Amino acid sequence: MALSVADDAAAVVAVCKEHGTVADSYTNAENHLQIICIRSVVQAVADAVLAVCKERKLTDAKLYTSHWA
């Protein structure tokens, strides 16, 4: 059974919540990408999110990007 984009987003949001960080997920209607907004990110959370994305092969597929404000 293949995982869906929603499953990937849920995994990222869950790891953020485990670290006490607020994260919201929504689908961009224009290109159907799952967008996750994470607030108050510290390095530990960023590392955990990257680990989940690597585990799910999102980095290999070029489906994970990070933008810092």
PDB file of N, CA, C and O in Angstrom, residues 4 8 23-24 27 31 39 42-43 49 56-57 59:
ATOM      1  N   SER A   4       0.044   8.209   0.960  1.00  0.00           N
ATOM      2  CA  SER A   4      -0.428   9.383   0.234  1.00  0.00           C
ATOM      3  C   SER A   4       0.291  10.632   0.734  1.00  0.00           C
ATOM      4  O   SER A   4       0.973  10.619   1.756  1.00  0.00           O
ATOM      5  N   ASP A   8       2.072  11.663   4.445  1.00  0.00           N
ATOM      6  CA  ASP A   8       3.369  12.308   4.648  1.00  0.00           C
ATOM      7  C   ASP A   8       3.205  13.575   5.478  1.00  0.00           C
ATOM      8  O   ASP A   8       3.955  13.822   6.416  1.00  0.00           O
ATOM      9  N   ALA A  23       2.027  23.147  14.040  1.00  0.00           N
ATOM     10  CA  ALA A  23       2.168  22.969  12.595  1.00  0.00           C
ATOM     11  C   ALA A  23       0.786  22.806  11.985  1.00  0.00           C
ATOM     12  O   ALA A  23      -0.078  22.137  12.549  1.00  0.00           O
ATOM     13  N   ASP A  24       0.566  23.438  10.848  1.00  0.00           N
ATOM     14  CA  ASP A  24      -0.697  23.333  10.123  1.00  0.00           C
ATOM     15  C   ASP A  24      -0.402  22.792   8.735  1.00  0.00           C
ATOM     16  O   ASP A  24       0.639  23.087   8.145  1.00  0.00           O
ATOM     17  N   THR A  27      -3.683  21.809   1.531  1.00  0.00           N
ATOM     18  CA  THR A  27      -3.360  21.479   0.149  1.00  0.00           C
ATOM     19  C   THR A  27      -3.490  22.734  -0.696  1.00  0.00           C
ATOM     20  O   THR A  27      -4.502  23.432  -0.646  1.00  0.00           O
ATOM     21  N   ASN A  31      -1.610  23.515  -7.409  1.00  0.00           N
ATOM     22  CA  ASN A  31      -0.730  22.429  -7.861  1.00  0.00           C
ATOM     23  C   ASN A  31      -0.843  21.171  -7.005  1.00  0.00           C
ATOM     24  O   ASN A  31      -0.066  20.243  -7.174  1.00  0.00           O
ATOM     25  N   ARG A  39       5.483  26.814  12.985  1.00  0.00           N
ATOM     26  CA  ARG A  39       5.831  28.053  13.663  1.00  0.00           C
ATOM     27  C   ARG A  39       6.805  27.781  14.811  1.00  0.00           C
ATOM     28  O   ARG A  39       6.843  26.695  15.363  1.00  0.00           O
ATOM     29  N   VAL A  42      12.776  25.465  16.201  1.00  0.00           N
ATOM     30  CA  VAL A  42      14.130  25.439  16.725  1.00  0.00           C
ATOM     31  C   VAL A  42      14.864  24.331  15.974  1.00  0.00           C
ATOM     32  O   VAL A  42      14.250  23.515  15.279  1.00  0.00           O
ATOM     33  N   GLN A  43      16.169  24.275  16.111  1.00  0.00           N
ATOM     34  CA  GLN A  43      16.964  23.331  15.332  1.00  0.00           C
ATOM     35  C   GLN A  43      16.533  21.876  15.548  1.00  0.00           C
ATOM     36  O   GLN A  43      16.489  21.082  14.605  1.00  0.00           O
ATOM     37  N   VAL A  49      11.978  17.049  11.533  1.00  0.00           N
ATOM     38  CA  VAL A  49      11.188  17.127  10.305  1.00  0.00           C
ATOM     39  C   VAL A  49      12.010  16.588   9.127  1.00  0.00           C
ATOM     40  O   VAL A  49      11.515  15.787   8.323  1.00  0.00           O
ATOM     41  N   ARG A  56      10.778   9.004   4.625  1.00  0.00           N
ATOM     42  CA  ARG A  56       9.697   8.799   3.662  1.00  0.00           C
ATOM     43  C   ARG A  56      10.141   9.066   2.226  1.00  0.00           C
ATOM     44  O   ARG A  56       9.327   9.097   1.315  1.00  0.00           O
ATOM     45  N   LYS A  57      11.437   9.263   2.029  1.00  0.00           N
ATOM     46  CA  LYS A  57      12.040   9.462   0.698  1.00  0.00           C
ATOM     47  C   LYS A  57      11.544  10.734   0.002  1.00  0.00           C
ATOM     48  O   LYS A  57      11.611  10.862  -1.215  1.00  0.00           O
ATOM     49  N   THR A  59      12.875  13.686   0.397  1.00  0.00           N
ATOM     50  CA  THR A  59      14.045  14.454  -0.040  1.00  0.00           C
ATOM     51  C   THR A  59      14.598  13.884  -1.344  1.00  0.00           C
ATOM     52  O   THR A  59      14.968  14.642  -2.239  1.00  0.00           O
TER      53      THR A  59
END
